[in-house]
Short mmCIF file of C-alpha atoms in Angstrom, two decimals:
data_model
loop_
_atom_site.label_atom_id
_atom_site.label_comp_id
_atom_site.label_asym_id
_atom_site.label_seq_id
_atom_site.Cartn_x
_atom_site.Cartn_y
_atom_site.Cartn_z
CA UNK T 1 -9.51 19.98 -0.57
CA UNK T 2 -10.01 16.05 0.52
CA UNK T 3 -6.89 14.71 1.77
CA UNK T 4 -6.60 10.83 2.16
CA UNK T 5 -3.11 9.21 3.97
CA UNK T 6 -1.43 6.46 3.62
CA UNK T 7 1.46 5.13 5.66
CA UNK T 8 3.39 2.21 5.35
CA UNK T 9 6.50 2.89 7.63
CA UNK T 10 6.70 1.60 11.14
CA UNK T 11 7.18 3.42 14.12
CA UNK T 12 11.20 3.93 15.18
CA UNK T 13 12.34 2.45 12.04
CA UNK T 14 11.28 5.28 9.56
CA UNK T 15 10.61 9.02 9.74
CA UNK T 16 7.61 7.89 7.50
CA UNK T 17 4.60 7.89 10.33
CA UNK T 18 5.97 11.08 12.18
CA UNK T 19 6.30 13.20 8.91
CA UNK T 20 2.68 11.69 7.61
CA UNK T 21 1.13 12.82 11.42
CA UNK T 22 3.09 16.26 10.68
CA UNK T 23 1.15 16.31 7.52
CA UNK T 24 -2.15 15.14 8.86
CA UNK T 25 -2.04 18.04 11.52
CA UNK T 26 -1.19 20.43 9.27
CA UNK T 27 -4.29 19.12 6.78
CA UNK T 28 -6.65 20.12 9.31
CA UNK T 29 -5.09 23.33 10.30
CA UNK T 30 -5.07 24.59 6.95
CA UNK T 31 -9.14 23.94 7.05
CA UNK T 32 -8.58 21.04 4.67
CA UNK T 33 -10.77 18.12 5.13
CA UNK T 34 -8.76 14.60 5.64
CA UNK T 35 -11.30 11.39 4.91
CA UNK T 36 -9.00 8.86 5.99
CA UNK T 37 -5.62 7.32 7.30
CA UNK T 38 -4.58 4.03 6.41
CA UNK T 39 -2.05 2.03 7.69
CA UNK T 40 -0.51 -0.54 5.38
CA UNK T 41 2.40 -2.94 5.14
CA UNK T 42 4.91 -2.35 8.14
CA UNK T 43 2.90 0.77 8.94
CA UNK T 44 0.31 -1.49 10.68
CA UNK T 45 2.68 -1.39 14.10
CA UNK T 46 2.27 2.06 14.88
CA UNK T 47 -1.26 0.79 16.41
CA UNK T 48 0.47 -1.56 18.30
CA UNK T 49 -0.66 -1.12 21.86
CA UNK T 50 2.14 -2.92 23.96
CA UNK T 51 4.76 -0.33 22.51
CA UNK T 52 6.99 0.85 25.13
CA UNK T 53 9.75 3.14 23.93
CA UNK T 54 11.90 5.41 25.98
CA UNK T 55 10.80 8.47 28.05
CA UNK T 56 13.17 10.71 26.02
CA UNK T 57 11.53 9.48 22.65
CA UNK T 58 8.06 10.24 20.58
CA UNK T 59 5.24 7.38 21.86
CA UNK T 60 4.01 7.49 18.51
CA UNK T 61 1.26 5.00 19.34
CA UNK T 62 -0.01 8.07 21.77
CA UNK T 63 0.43 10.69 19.28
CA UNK T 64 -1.84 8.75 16.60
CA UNK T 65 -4.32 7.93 19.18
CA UNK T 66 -4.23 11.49 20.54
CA UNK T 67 -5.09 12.63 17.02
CA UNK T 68 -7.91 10.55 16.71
CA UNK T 69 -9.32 11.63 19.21
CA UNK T 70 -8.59 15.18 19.14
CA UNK T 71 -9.88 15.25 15.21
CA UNK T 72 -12.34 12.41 14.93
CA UNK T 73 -10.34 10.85 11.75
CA UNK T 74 -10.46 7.54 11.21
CA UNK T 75 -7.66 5.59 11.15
CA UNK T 76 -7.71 2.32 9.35
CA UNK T 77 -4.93 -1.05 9.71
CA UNK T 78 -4.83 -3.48 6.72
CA UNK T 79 -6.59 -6.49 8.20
CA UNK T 80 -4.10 -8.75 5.88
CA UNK T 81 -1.01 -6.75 7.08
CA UNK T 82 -2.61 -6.75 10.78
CA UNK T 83 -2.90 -10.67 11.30
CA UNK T 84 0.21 -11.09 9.56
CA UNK T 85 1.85 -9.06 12.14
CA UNK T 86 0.60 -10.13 15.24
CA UNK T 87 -1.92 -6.77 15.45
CA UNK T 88 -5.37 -7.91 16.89
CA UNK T 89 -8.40 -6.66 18.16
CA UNK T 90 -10.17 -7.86 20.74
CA UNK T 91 -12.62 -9.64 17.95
CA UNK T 92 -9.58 -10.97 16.11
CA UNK T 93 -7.56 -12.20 18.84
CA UNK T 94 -10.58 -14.39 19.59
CA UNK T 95 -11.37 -15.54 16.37
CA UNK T 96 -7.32 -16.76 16.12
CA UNK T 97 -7.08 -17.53 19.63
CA UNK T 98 -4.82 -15.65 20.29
CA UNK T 99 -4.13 -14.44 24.40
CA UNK T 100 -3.90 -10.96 24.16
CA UNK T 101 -4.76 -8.18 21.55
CA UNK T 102 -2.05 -5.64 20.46
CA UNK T 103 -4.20 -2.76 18.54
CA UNK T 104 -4.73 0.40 19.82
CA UNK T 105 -8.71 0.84 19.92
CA UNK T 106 -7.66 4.46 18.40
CA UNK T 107 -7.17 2.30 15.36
CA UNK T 108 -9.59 0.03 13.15
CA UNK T 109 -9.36 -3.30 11.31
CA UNK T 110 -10.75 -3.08 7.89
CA UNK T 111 -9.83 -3.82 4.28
CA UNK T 112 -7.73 -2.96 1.65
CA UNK T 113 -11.08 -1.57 0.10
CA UNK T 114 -10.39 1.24 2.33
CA UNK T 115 -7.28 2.28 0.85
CA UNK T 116 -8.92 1.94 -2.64
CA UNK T 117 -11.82 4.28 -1.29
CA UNK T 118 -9.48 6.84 -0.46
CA UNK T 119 -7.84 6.66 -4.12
CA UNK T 120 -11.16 7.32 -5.56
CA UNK T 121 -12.67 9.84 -2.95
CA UNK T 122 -9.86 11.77 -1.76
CA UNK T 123 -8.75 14.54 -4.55
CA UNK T 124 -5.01 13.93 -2.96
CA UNK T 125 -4.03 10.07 -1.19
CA UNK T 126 -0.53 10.94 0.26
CA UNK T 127 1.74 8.22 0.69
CA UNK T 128 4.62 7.77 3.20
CA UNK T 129 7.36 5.66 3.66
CA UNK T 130 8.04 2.72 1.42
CA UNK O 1 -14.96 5.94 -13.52
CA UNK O 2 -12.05 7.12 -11.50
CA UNK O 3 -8.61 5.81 -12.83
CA UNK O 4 -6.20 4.46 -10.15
CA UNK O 5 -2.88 4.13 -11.41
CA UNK O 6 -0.20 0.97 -9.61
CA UNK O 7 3.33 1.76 -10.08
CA UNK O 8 5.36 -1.31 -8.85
CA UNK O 9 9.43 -0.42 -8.61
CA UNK O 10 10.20 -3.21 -5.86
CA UNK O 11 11.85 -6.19 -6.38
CA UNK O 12 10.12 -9.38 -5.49
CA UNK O 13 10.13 -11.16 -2.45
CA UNK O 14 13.17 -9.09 -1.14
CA UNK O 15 10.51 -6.98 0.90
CA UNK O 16 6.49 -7.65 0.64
CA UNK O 17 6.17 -4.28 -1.49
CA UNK O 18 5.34 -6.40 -4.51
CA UNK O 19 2.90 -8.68 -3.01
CA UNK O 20 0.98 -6.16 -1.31
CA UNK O 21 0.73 -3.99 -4.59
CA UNK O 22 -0.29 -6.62 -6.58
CA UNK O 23 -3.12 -7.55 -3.69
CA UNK O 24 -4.19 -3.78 -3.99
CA UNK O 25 -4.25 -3.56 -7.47
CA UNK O 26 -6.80 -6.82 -7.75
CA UNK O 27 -8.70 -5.02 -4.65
CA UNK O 28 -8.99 -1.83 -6.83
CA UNK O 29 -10.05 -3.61 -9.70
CA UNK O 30 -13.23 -4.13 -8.07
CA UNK O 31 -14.03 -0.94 -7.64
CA UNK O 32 -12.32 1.61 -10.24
CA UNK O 33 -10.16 1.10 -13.42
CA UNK O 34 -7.14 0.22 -12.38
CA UNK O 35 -3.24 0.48 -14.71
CA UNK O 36 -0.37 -1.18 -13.54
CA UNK O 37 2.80 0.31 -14.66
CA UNK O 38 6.14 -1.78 -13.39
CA UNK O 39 9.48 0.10 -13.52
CA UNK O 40 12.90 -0.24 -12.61
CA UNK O 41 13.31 -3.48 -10.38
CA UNK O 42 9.53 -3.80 -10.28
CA UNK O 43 9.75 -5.29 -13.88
CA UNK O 44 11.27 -8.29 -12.14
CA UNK O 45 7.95 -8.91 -10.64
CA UNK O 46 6.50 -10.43 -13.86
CA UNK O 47 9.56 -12.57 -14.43
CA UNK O 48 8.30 -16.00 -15.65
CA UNK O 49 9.30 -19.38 -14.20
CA UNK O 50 10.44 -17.93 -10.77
CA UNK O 51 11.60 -20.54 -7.98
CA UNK O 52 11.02 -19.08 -4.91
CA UNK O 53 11.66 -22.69 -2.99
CA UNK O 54 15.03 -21.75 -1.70
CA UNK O 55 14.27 -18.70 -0.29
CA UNK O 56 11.17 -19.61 1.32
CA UNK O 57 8.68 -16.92 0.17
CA UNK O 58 5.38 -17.65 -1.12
CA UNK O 59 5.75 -17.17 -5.28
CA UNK O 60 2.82 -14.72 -5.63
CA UNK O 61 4.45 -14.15 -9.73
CA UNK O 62 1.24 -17.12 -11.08
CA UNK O 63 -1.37 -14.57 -9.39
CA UNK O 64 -0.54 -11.92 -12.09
CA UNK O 65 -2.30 -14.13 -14.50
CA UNK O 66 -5.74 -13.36 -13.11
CA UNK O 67 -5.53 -9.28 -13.75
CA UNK O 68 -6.90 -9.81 -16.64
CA UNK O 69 -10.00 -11.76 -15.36
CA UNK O 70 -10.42 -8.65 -13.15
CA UNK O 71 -10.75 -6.56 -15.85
CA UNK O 72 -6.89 -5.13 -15.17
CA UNK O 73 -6.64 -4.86 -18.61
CA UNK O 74 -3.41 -2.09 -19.07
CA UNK O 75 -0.62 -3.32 -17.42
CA UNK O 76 2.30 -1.41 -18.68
CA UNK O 77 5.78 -1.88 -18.53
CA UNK O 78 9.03 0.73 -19.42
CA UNK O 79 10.70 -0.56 -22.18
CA UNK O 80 13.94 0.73 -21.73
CA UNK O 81 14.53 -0.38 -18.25
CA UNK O 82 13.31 -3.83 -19.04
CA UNK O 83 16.24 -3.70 -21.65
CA UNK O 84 18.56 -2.17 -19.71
CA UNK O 85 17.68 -5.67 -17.25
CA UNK O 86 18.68 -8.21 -20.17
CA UNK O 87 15.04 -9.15 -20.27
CA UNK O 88 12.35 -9.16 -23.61
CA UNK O 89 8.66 -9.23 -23.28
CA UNK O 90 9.06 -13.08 -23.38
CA UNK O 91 10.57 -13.60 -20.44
CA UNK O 92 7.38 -12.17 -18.83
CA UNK O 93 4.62 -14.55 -17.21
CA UNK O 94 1.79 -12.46 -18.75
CA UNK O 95 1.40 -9.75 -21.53
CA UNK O 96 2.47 -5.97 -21.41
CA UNK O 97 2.57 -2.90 -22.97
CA UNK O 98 5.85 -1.89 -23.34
CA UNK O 99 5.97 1.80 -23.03
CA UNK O 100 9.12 4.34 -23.95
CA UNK O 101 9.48 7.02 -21.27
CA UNK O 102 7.54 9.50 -23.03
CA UNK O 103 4.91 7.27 -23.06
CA UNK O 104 5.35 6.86 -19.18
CA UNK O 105 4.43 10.68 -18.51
CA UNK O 106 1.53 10.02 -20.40
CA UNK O 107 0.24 7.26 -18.48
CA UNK O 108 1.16 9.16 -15.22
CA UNK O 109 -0.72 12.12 -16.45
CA UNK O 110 -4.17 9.96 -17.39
CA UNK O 111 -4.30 8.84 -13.57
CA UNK O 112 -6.77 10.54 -11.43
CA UNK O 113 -4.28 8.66 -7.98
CA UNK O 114 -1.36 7.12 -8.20
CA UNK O 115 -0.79 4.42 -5.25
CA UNK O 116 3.41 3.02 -5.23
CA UNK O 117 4.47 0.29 -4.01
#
């Protein structure tokens, strides 16, 4: 089956991105295919880069990233919800002049077309947090 | 064509839940058929002649008026729970289908993805 995610918790505030990650893993190890996560509203800041929690708690920046990399599925921030939020690329932190950028190159900047995509494509789109 | 159902249950501009549905559903409209169903505090959404001055959030409510210009066509609302809210279809700054909780399952069941907000 095609899985699709979508996550709209942050990072520390919500269980939301560590229970969708759970989920993603556990997509792939049950030889399911997953097209597609996409991070939307407050769910945006788990690509945030300059994230420093504690030693004794999840870097769930890392985790994500690991998983990207580990799986090769794409991961996708809501370029609305991005800017908004202060989450840049290297291309959008010098189209707003902005000093530094804050995303995660695990994670891409794309539309809300890509969330719609994965409502039409996926046979499940999994939602979590809101 | 795949059907994408929008369930909006938020409140407006107490969290950006209902402005970011509403931006979805006019981004889905583009490329699927897209219903919008509101329930619970959701239904306050379409409230008509909101004054968001003192609170300082942008009033996103006039943008419902262009769903139908997108071809957003069923927009659906539970009847019983804009009742239970003091509220009639006039109150509302555009036209719904009020729908009785039977008629909700049905509406749920015709969607081939459901995306809440």
């Amino acid at each position: 089956m095609k899985f699709a995610i979508a996550v709209y918790g942050a990072p520390f505030s919500h269980q939301a991105p560590l229970s969708a990650l759970a989920f993603a893993r556990a997509v792939l190890a049950e030889g399911h295919e997953l097209l597609r996560i996409f991070f939307y509203h407050d769910g945006v800041y788990n690509g945030n880069a300059n994230a420093a929690p504690p030693q004794d708690e999840p870097d769930i920046r890392g985790m994500w990233s690991e998983f990207a990399l580990e799986s090769g599925v794409e991961m996708i921030v809501c370029v609305a919800s991005a800017l908004r939020r202060g989450m840049l690329d290297e291309t959008e932190a010098d189209r707003y002049e902005k000093s530094s950028t804050t995303l995660d190159p695990a994670f891409t900047i794309s539309g809300l077309g890509q969330l719609i995509d994965a409502g039409i494509n996926a046979d499940r789109l999994v939602t979590f947090g809101n | 064509m795949k059907q994408l159902l929008f369930i909006h249950s938020k409140a407006p501009h107490g969290s950006i839940n209902a402005q970011e549905g509403l931006d979805a559903m006019l981004m889905g409209s583009a490329f699927a058929e897209c219903t919008g169903l509101f329930i619970g505090d959701g239904i306050l959404q379409l409230l008509d002649r909101q004054d968001t001055t003192g609170s300082g959030q942008k009033n996103f409510s006039k943008t419902f008026a262009v769903l139908g210009d997108y071809g957003v066509d069923n927009i659906y609302c539970s009847q019983s729970q804009l009742s239970a809210r003091g509220l009639g279809l006039a109150d509302l700054v555009i036209k719904v289908k009020p729908v009785s909780d039977a008629e909700i399952r049905q509406v749920l069941a015709r969607a081939d993805s459901i995306l809440n907000f």
